[in-house]
């Protein structure tokens, strides 16, 4: 029982970590707190659902189709919605409030479009539902698959960020946005691609989530919240922190589900979140800088 | 002049139940409710720029307090109890959160509303055994209307009082520059906390007063996050930093959403979203500030 809960929790947490990574990139590099993030995740899940039930396209193929779309759309959103706000705010602190309100607007629009198109019902499809045995625990193949995919995508991203010139540019903007131009980095371009990359990760996470979970048009807020918990717990822009925090969230949820009360899993998420915000708003793994 | 206009509006609203039908009274009740919510929200969020999404947390707590106590206490005491519960909750929340600023406060306040909703839902299902509660009270819609009207007038009077008193001066200084204000001897934490508790208490009372209108309440109804979002957008449209701004935003938006809800319920959130984006891009400081700016430009030309 304990071992199977552990395995379930870790597998769930792997997907959370990947989803949260995208939000962390968007906030860390583009400095936009995207509150419509969960809506993008759910929209991708609906796309995968549509491709699978309508055209018989497997979610794996859908991942290859939809993820670039996520990148492109987020690129456009940054260019035409966020960039003017960044420009207007300049050095004042306006950007924070403005971006919150603008992404709120985005949240409602995407949610509304999904409600009109798909209605408020729960959706799901069955793909690779056969069980496989992991450490004596039977796990549906689609769950295992999404865990493996999370590891591959997350790991690949980590390598790209730490070992390529492109990754170096992204990290430079995240670390010191004011000094980055001094060494010839186009901050606007990097911020835009960071935002777009985050959107692509949200979409990838959404497709993977759709393989093994039911979802509805109003699920986005929950995903935004979970991603935020992970990001804030792990520290903004901290990839390793996001990974650990994602796994932790998966474990906490599964343990509350199994040992406490299924009705309290969401409450546990929020309680964990509020506690982290109060205790260490700068993240569990970051050194206090004061 | 302004005072006379206000008095006239209050008298007119107070007499409205005598010449309106049931639907009209319901409309005025909703309107007064949101106008008060938006004004109370702006009382704290306008000067401090803390965007709070906890409105519905207090609103719902007020409604639930009223529902739980309605059979054991006389109504005026129920309202007092609800106010006390709201103030204590706000004090606890404020003491722990007001040092968290910016985006963290926004998310915290939203998470708080959801946490309270989840906990009450869980408590009702597992401990009391039912999800909903009934409120059987001999309170007519017009009584709700008069109570809300009184609360609205008190809220505005309070806002005017704050503006003219020491607290208002302190707030202006904080709004201009927090660091300078702190150096001038203003206690930032206490000022913010005072406003937060005041604003939250009023919001709790709005929830308590409106509770008898529903007859049947459950967490999904009284903790609907839409209440928080609508309050924010109303206050921002009119201008959260102007005394009449929130009301100016609440009236047209409430009527618009009422009409949308009746005619295009599915497109409700799309239009809400477009309004948010419109306000950010076109009216970042609200309608009143935009008009002032326009006038200044004309005066110069």
XYZ file of C-alpha atoms in Angstrom:
591
model
C 0.000 0.000 0.000
C 2.688 2.438 1.032
C 4.936 1.524 -1.890
C 2.135 1.780 -4.443
C 1.094 5.165 -3.057
C 4.690 6.263 -3.376
C 4.936 5.091 -6.989
C 1.628 6.704 -7.917
C 2.618 9.929 -6.237
C 5.980 10.108 -7.975
C 4.465 9.422 -11.381
C 1.815 12.088 -10.863
C 4.472 14.472 -9.574
C 6.604 13.992 -12.683
C 3.875 15.468 -14.868
C 3.310 18.296 -12.380
C 6.990 19.124 -12.466
C 6.995 19.389 -16.257
C 3.840 21.529 -16.343
C 5.250 23.808 -13.673
C 8.536 24.148 -15.505
C 6.772 26.068 -18.275
C 5.229 28.555 -15.852
C 8.584 28.946 -14.151
C 10.244 29.781 -17.484
C 7.563 32.320 -18.364
C 7.795 34.098 -15.037
C 11.538 33.732 -14.662
C 12.559 34.886 -18.129
C 9.708 37.003 -19.490
C 8.702 38.326 -16.014
C 5.032 37.733 -16.843
C 2.956 35.826 -14.321
C 0.663 34.034 -16.733
C -2.553 33.287 -14.864
C -4.054 31.794 -18.035
C -1.404 29.071 -17.951
C -3.730 26.302 -16.782
C -6.208 27.263 -19.492
C -3.509 26.604 -22.104
C -2.890 23.188 -20.516
C -6.575 22.295 -20.703
C -6.923 23.667 -24.246
C -4.099 21.341 -25.316
C -5.872 18.437 -23.623
C -8.979 19.241 -25.649
C -6.917 19.389 -28.843
C -5.473 15.949 -28.119
C -8.977 14.686 -27.354
C -10.263 16.087 -30.634
C -7.398 14.646 -32.681
C -7.750 11.230 -31.040
C -11.532 10.811 -31.174
C -12.071 12.711 -34.420
C -9.130 11.664 -36.556
C -7.673 8.685 -34.731
C -4.344 10.467 -34.277
C -2.438 9.006 -31.338
C -1.558 11.392 -28.493
C 2.130 10.800 -29.194
C 1.731 12.169 -32.689
C -0.546 14.894 -31.327
C 2.279 15.931 -29.035
C 4.444 16.592 -32.097
C 1.672 18.542 -33.818
C 0.312 20.571 -30.934
C 3.504 21.527 -29.093
C 4.849 23.731 -31.928
C 1.405 25.336 -32.102
C 1.680 26.153 -28.410
C 5.054 27.743 -29.053
C 3.725 29.839 -31.923
C 0.598 31.000 -30.135
C 2.473 31.974 -26.991
C 4.998 33.812 -29.176
C 2.144 35.829 -30.704
C 0.551 36.493 -27.312
C 3.820 37.858 -25.991
C 4.476 39.943 -29.060
C 1.057 41.552 -29.317
C -0.294 41.551 -25.761
C 2.550 41.500 -23.279
C 5.217 43.434 -25.130
C 3.162 46.672 -25.268
C 2.566 46.371 -21.522
C 6.264 45.790 -20.838
C 7.092 48.819 -22.978
C 4.504 51.035 -21.294
C 5.531 50.156 -17.768
C 9.225 50.889 -18.325
C 10.971 50.946 -14.982
C 7.831 51.525 -12.907
C 6.197 48.688 -11.043
C 3.092 48.759 -13.192
C 3.904 45.638 -15.182
C 3.012 43.303 -12.356
C -0.573 44.505 -11.917
C -1.053 45.006 -15.667
C 0.124 41.512 -16.554
C -2.060 39.987 -13.858
C -5.142 41.721 -15.228
C -4.288 41.025 -18.876
C -3.697 37.312 -18.267
C -6.903 37.211 -16.242
C -8.642 38.457 -19.346
C -6.923 35.779 -21.386
C -7.978 33.155 -18.837
C -11.641 34.054 -19.178
C -11.520 34.245 -22.966
C -9.863 30.829 -23.424
C -12.143 29.288 -20.802
C -15.193 30.849 -22.434
C -14.240 29.601 -25.887
C -13.767 26.073 -24.519
C -17.107 26.234 -22.699
C -18.894 27.320 -25.851
C -17.154 24.674 -27.984
C -17.118 21.660 -25.689
C -19.680 22.465 -22.998
C -19.077 22.056 -19.281
C -18.947 18.243 -19.240
C -16.018 16.040 -18.330
C -14.054 14.581 -21.218
C -11.659 11.676 -21.472
C -10.526 9.032 -23.917
C -8.836 5.694 -23.427
C -5.378 5.187 -24.837
C -2.885 2.551 -23.676
C -4.913 1.642 -20.609
C -3.270 -1.768 -20.127
C -1.426 -2.080 -16.858
C 2.269 -2.662 -16.453
C 4.064 -3.715 -13.332
C 6.395 -1.273 -11.600
C 7.874 -2.358 -8.253
C 4.924 -4.643 -7.649
C 2.420 -1.883 -8.397
C 0.214 -2.069 -11.460
C 0.201 1.220 -13.312
C -1.695 2.083 -16.477
C 0.676 2.267 -19.413
C -0.430 5.818 -20.285
C 0.628 7.051 -16.847
C 4.012 5.424 -17.143
C 4.358 6.835 -20.646
C 3.627 10.372 -19.553
C 6.149 10.021 -16.742
C 8.839 8.851 -19.171
C 7.952 11.683 -21.546
C 8.175 14.205 -18.713
C 11.612 12.932 -17.800
C 12.800 13.018 -21.430
C 11.423 16.508 -22.148
C 12.454 17.943 -18.788
C 15.902 16.400 -18.970
C 16.429 17.538 -22.557
C 15.421 21.061 -21.614
C 17.784 21.031 -18.665
C 20.683 20.000 -20.880
C 19.773 22.605 -23.503
C 19.578 25.358 -20.890
C 22.848 24.471 -19.236
C 24.941 23.447 -22.239
C 23.988 25.640 -25.210
C 24.570 29.235 -26.123
C 20.806 29.688 -26.453
C 20.321 28.385 -22.932
C 23.049 30.684 -21.683
C 21.201 33.678 -23.155
C 17.955 32.626 -21.497
C 19.659 32.206 -18.146
C 21.406 35.541 -18.490
C 18.092 37.355 -18.988
C 16.529 35.466 -16.096
C 19.415 36.343 -13.810
C 20.187 39.944 -14.770
C 17.733 41.497 -17.233
C 19.389 44.916 -16.960
C 22.931 43.751 -17.544
C 22.092 41.314 -20.325
C 21.912 44.023 -23.038
C 25.444 45.121 -22.094
C 26.818 41.868 -23.448
C 24.771 42.123 -26.621
C 21.705 40.081 -25.698
C 18.409 41.215 -27.201
C 16.314 41.006 -24.038
C 13.015 41.421 -25.826
C 13.730 38.541 -28.187
C 14.890 36.258 -25.389
C 11.927 37.137 -23.187
C 9.600 36.362 -26.078
C 11.174 32.990 -26.749
C 11.145 32.183 -23.014
C 7.431 32.940 -22.882
C 6.828 30.862 -26.020
C 8.881 27.966 -24.665
C 6.810 28.017 -21.480
C 3.653 27.892 -23.581
C 5.012 24.897 -25.505
C 5.655 23.084 -22.215
C 2.115 23.864 -21.031
C 0.774 22.329 -24.222
C 2.982 19.240 -23.944
C 1.848 18.794 -20.347
C -1.777 19.162 -21.397
C -1.513 16.454 -24.053
C 0.126 14.075 -21.594
C -2.429 14.854 -18.919
C -5.279 14.126 -21.338
C -4.043 10.540 -21.777
C -4.828 9.507 -18.218
C -7.153 12.036 -16.617
C -10.651 13.374 -17.114
C -10.822 17.098 -17.680
C -13.378 19.833 -18.273
C -13.336 23.396 -19.532
C -13.223 24.797 -16.015
C -10.198 22.770 -14.920
C -7.631 25.368 -15.904
C -7.579 27.262 -12.628
C -6.679 24.094 -10.749
C -3.708 23.512 -13.040
C -2.558 27.108 -12.709
C -2.725 26.750 -8.947
C -0.801 23.480 -8.918
C 1.840 24.882 -11.233
C 2.116 27.951 -9.007
C 2.530 25.828 -5.904
C 5.395 23.998 -7.570
C 7.023 27.134 -8.952
C 6.873 29.064 -5.721
C 7.933 26.081 -3.637
C 10.862 25.313 -5.926
C 11.852 28.934 -6.418
C 11.205 30.937 -9.588
C 13.483 29.875 -12.461
C 14.972 27.033 -10.427
C 14.665 23.914 -12.605
C 15.898 21.485 -9.984
C 13.654 23.074 -7.353
C 10.633 22.736 -9.647
C 11.405 19.057 -10.158
C 11.625 18.295 -6.444
C 8.597 20.446 -5.632
C 6.560 18.785 -8.401
C 7.326 15.340 -7.056
C 6.499 16.547 -3.547
C 3.130 17.879 -4.637
C 2.324 14.592 -6.374
C 3.232 12.674 -3.224
C 1.255 14.939 -0.881
C -1.820 14.687 -3.081
C -1.659 10.928 -3.406
C -1.082 10.449 0.313
C -3.995 12.704 1.252
C -6.135 10.846 -1.283
C -5.254 7.420 0.092
C -4.789 8.010 3.812
C -6.817 11.084 4.756
C -9.877 11.823 2.643
C -10.401 12.074 -1.137
C -12.484 15.223 -0.554
C -9.492 17.031 0.883
C -6.906 16.644 -1.908
C -7.596 20.054 -3.383
C -7.715 21.605 0.073
C -4.331 19.992 0.762
C -2.908 21.593 -2.377
C -4.118 25.023 -1.309
C -3.033 24.577 2.283
C 0.452 23.533 1.158
C 0.523 26.521 -1.154
C -0.546 29.078 1.451
C 1.930 27.609 3.922
C 4.817 27.903 1.458
C 3.830 31.465 0.579
C 3.864 32.493 4.206
C 6.851 30.495 5.293
C 9.255 30.940 2.376
C 7.823 33.000 -0.513
C 11.262 32.916 -2.134
C 11.177 29.109 -2.423
C 12.310 26.259 -0.236
C 15.566 25.675 -2.043
C 16.806 29.192 -2.568
C 19.196 30.787 -0.166
C 17.717 33.768 1.607
C 19.061 36.888 0.013
C 18.861 39.868 2.291
C -24.632 70.066 -4.343
C -23.074 66.605 -4.298
C -24.557 66.019 -0.856
C -28.011 66.979 -2.102
C -27.676 64.613 -5.060
C -26.623 61.808 -2.749
C -29.538 62.399 -0.413
C -31.931 62.391 -3.360
C -30.467 59.134 -4.716
C -30.694 57.464 -1.308
C -34.328 58.538 -0.836
C -35.188 57.359 -4.333
C -33.530 53.991 -3.809
C -35.126 53.658 -0.386
C -38.591 54.258 -1.830
C -37.971 52.064 -4.877
C -39.663 48.915 -3.402
C -42.976 50.793 -3.408
C -43.069 51.317 -7.154
C -40.959 48.409 -8.482
C -42.052 44.822 -9.137
C -40.266 41.788 -7.675
C -37.772 41.652 -10.545
C -36.962 45.343 -10.204
C -36.371 44.993 -6.465
C -34.068 42.049 -7.098
C -32.143 44.126 -9.596
C -31.713 47.019 -7.162
C -30.611 44.579 -4.432
C -27.952 43.090 -6.706
C -26.849 46.535 -7.803
C -26.520 47.831 -4.244
C -24.677 44.666 -3.272
C -22.055 45.028 -5.978
C -21.737 48.798 -5.568
C -20.992 48.231 -1.880
C -18.620 45.343 -2.582
C -16.690 47.380 -5.152
C -16.492 50.415 -2.860
C -15.314 48.307 0.061
C -12.769 46.542 -2.142
C -11.401 49.844 -3.412
C -11.120 51.158 0.143
C -8.203 48.761 0.683
C -6.980 47.907 -2.814
C -7.167 51.400 -4.345
C -4.529 53.146 -2.256
C -2.370 50.084 -1.507
C -2.501 48.563 -5.027
C -2.917 45.113 -3.536
C -5.234 43.258 -5.928
C -7.318 41.121 -3.598
C -9.282 38.139 -4.893
C -10.395 37.199 -1.399
C -13.670 39.133 -1.753
C -15.708 35.983 -2.107
C -13.966 34.369 0.869
C -15.398 37.040 3.170
C -18.667 37.318 1.273
C -19.226 33.566 1.581
C -18.205 33.450 5.212
C -20.772 36.178 5.887
C -23.503 34.240 4.102
C -22.620 31.024 5.917
C -22.505 32.697 9.302
C -25.963 34.088 8.636
C -27.237 30.671 7.567
C -25.813 28.862 10.593
C -26.974 31.410 13.157
C -30.278 32.459 11.595
C -32.330 30.061 13.705
C -30.686 30.692 17.054
C -30.166 34.455 17.128
C -32.337 37.458 16.274
C -31.364 39.006 12.921
C -29.525 42.126 14.164
C -27.333 39.915 16.363
C -26.698 37.614 13.404
C -25.350 40.591 11.489
C -23.174 41.657 14.411
C -21.839 38.108 14.700
C -21.103 37.965 10.967
C -19.260 41.279 11.168
C -17.176 40.039 14.085
C -16.357 36.757 12.326
C -15.333 38.668 9.189
C -13.198 41.127 11.145
C -11.406 38.382 13.080
C -10.767 36.373 9.914
C -9.465 39.503 8.190
C -7.207 40.265 11.148
C -5.679 36.784 11.066
C -5.310 36.804 7.282
C -4.017 40.368 7.227
C -1.438 39.821 9.954
C 0.006 36.873 8.109
C -0.252 38.036 4.489
C 0.195 41.765 4.206
C 3.965 41.373 4.136
C 3.517 39.300 0.960
C 3.257 41.790 -1.874
C 2.506 41.916 -5.575
C 1.716 38.760 -7.445
C 2.061 36.628 -4.323
C -0.725 38.501 -2.586
C -3.037 38.109 -5.592
C -2.495 34.373 -5.710
C -2.639 34.033 -1.951
C -5.974 35.799 -1.768
C -7.383 33.593 -4.515
C -6.043 30.448 -2.853
C -7.547 31.540 0.441
C -11.046 31.751 -1.033
C -10.677 28.301 -2.587
C -9.253 26.802 0.599
C -12.138 28.103 2.692
C -14.621 26.790 0.144
C -12.995 23.335 0.096
C -12.868 23.165 3.872
C -16.502 24.198 4.349
C -17.625 21.762 1.653
C -15.686 18.973 3.324
C -17.005 19.911 6.755
C -20.608 20.034 5.577
C -20.376 16.701 3.750
C -18.511 14.789 6.430
C -19.519 16.356 9.735
C -22.984 17.837 9.362
C -23.963 15.386 6.626
C -25.624 17.823 4.234
C -24.090 20.124 1.673
C -26.693 22.877 1.668
C -28.462 24.895 4.313
C -31.863 26.528 4.315
C -32.563 29.985 5.650
C -36.174 30.384 6.706
C -36.545 33.944 7.850
C -39.310 36.469 7.542
C -37.120 38.893 5.617
C -38.629 40.396 2.487
C -36.569 41.540 -0.511
C -37.240 45.179 0.396
C -35.760 44.616 3.863
C -32.605 43.291 2.240
C -32.620 46.330 -0.020
C -32.882 48.787 2.877
C -30.152 47.043 4.830
C -27.822 47.069 1.841
C -28.618 50.717 1.186
C -27.727 51.582 4.767
C -24.488 49.590 4.518
C -23.631 51.293 1.224
C -24.164 54.758 2.715
C -22.047 53.826 5.734
C -19.301 52.537 3.442
C -19.201 55.757 1.449
C -19.296 57.903 4.566
C -16.465 55.855 6.014
C -14.454 56.271 2.824
C -14.980 60.038 2.959
C -14.019 60.130 6.634
C -10.834 58.162 5.983
C -9.955 60.412 3.092
C -10.155 63.523 5.254
C -8.566 62.110 8.385
C -5.034 61.163 9.358
C -5.449 57.736 7.802
C -6.198 59.275 4.418
C -3.113 61.466 4.580
C -1.024 58.467 5.524
C -2.480 56.539 2.592
C -1.705 59.306 0.150
C 1.879 59.314 1.353
C 2.116 55.532 1.023
C 0.642 55.691 -2.466
C 3.230 58.284 -3.480
C 6.239 56.503 -2.036
C 6.238 53.757 0.568
C 9.811 54.299 1.673
C 9.368 58.022 2.193
C 6.118 57.404 4.046
C 7.800 54.943 6.384
C 10.584 57.448 7.074
C 8.011 60.120 7.869
C 6.848 57.934 10.734
C 3.862 56.232 9.176
C 3.289 52.717 10.422
C 2.824 50.940 7.085
C 1.728 47.596 8.476
C -0.856 49.066 10.830
C -2.335 51.375 8.203
C -2.719 48.547 5.694
C -4.123 46.192 8.298
C -6.718 48.730 9.464
C -7.958 49.214 5.925
C -7.953 45.509 5.156
C -10.044 44.672 8.228
C -12.494 47.531 7.544
C -12.937 46.516 3.928
C -13.282 42.810 4.720
C -15.843 43.451 7.457
C -18.049 45.386 5.068
C -17.730 42.622 2.463
C -18.672 39.999 5.056
C -21.736 42.038 5.985
C -22.817 42.257 2.333
C -22.740 38.449 2.217
C -24.672 38.125 5.463
C -27.335 40.637 4.458
C -27.879 38.999 1.065
C -28.024 35.452 2.475
C -31.813 35.373 3.110
C -32.360 36.138 -0.576
C -31.104 32.697 -1.589
C -33.217 30.688 0.903
C -30.996 27.715 0.053
C -27.238 28.149 0.150
C -24.301 25.855 -0.486
C -20.572 26.493 -0.928
C -20.736 26.454 -4.731
C -23.258 29.327 -4.623
C -21.817 31.652 -1.999
C -18.143 30.956 -2.759
C -18.474 31.509 -6.499
C -15.118 33.069 -7.537
C -16.994 35.155 -10.094
C -17.987 37.494 -7.252
C -14.321 38.339 -6.641
C -13.594 38.897 -10.319
C -16.663 41.059 -10.902
C -15.848 43.190 -7.879
C -12.305 43.777 -9.135
C -13.360 44.674 -12.647
C -16.113 47.032 -11.452
C -13.797 48.924 -9.143
C -11.063 49.124 -11.777
C -13.384 50.282 -14.537
C -14.598 53.259 -12.524
C -11.230 53.852 -10.911
C -10.206 52.321 -7.602
C -8.574 55.532 -6.447
C -11.662 57.733 -6.756
C -14.425 57.816 -4.183
C -17.201 57.480 -6.758
C -15.181 55.293 -9.136
C -16.264 51.860 -7.913
C -19.956 52.805 -7.983
C -19.574 54.334 -11.408
C -18.078 51.047 -12.590
C -20.523 48.827 -10.705
C -23.743 50.239 -12.150
C -23.151 49.720 -15.892
C -21.230 46.462 -15.464
C -23.843 44.937 -13.182
C -26.586 45.756 -15.670
C -24.433 44.470 -18.529
C -23.689 41.180 -16.784
C -27.312 40.801 -15.744
C -28.339 41.180 -19.384
C -25.562 38.881 -20.598
C -26.452 36.248 -18.033
C -30.047 36.252 -19.249
C -29.346 36.352 -22.980
C -25.867 34.920 -23.591
C -25.021 32.777 -20.571
C -22.423 30.804 -22.578
C -20.516 33.859 -23.718
C -20.388 35.425 -20.289
C -16.768 34.622 -19.547
C -15.511 35.573 -23.016
C -16.943 39.061 -22.594
C -15.649 39.297 -19.034
C -12.195 38.433 -20.362
C -12.350 41.022 -23.113
C -13.359 43.651 -20.546
C -10.315 42.859 -18.421
C -8.000 43.269 -21.413
C -9.810 46.412 -22.559
C -9.387 48.033 -19.161
C -5.692 47.200 -18.975
C -4.967 48.627 -22.401
C -7.393 51.537 -22.696
C -8.368 52.609 -19.178
C -5.490 51.607 -16.895
C -6.607 54.020 -14.156
C -10.341 53.843 -14.710
C -12.903 55.987 -16.472
C -12.751 58.897 -14.038
C -8.995 59.303 -14.386
C -9.299 59.094 -18.181
C -11.916 61.875 -18.182
C -9.749 64.067 -15.951
C -6.812 63.546 -18.272
C -8.926 64.474 -21.279
C -10.137 67.649 -19.577
C -6.615 68.682 -18.650
C -5.552 68.210 -22.246
C -8.454 70.357 -23.439
C -7.675 73.059 -20.908
C -4.114 73.196 -22.162
C -5.122 73.352 -25.827
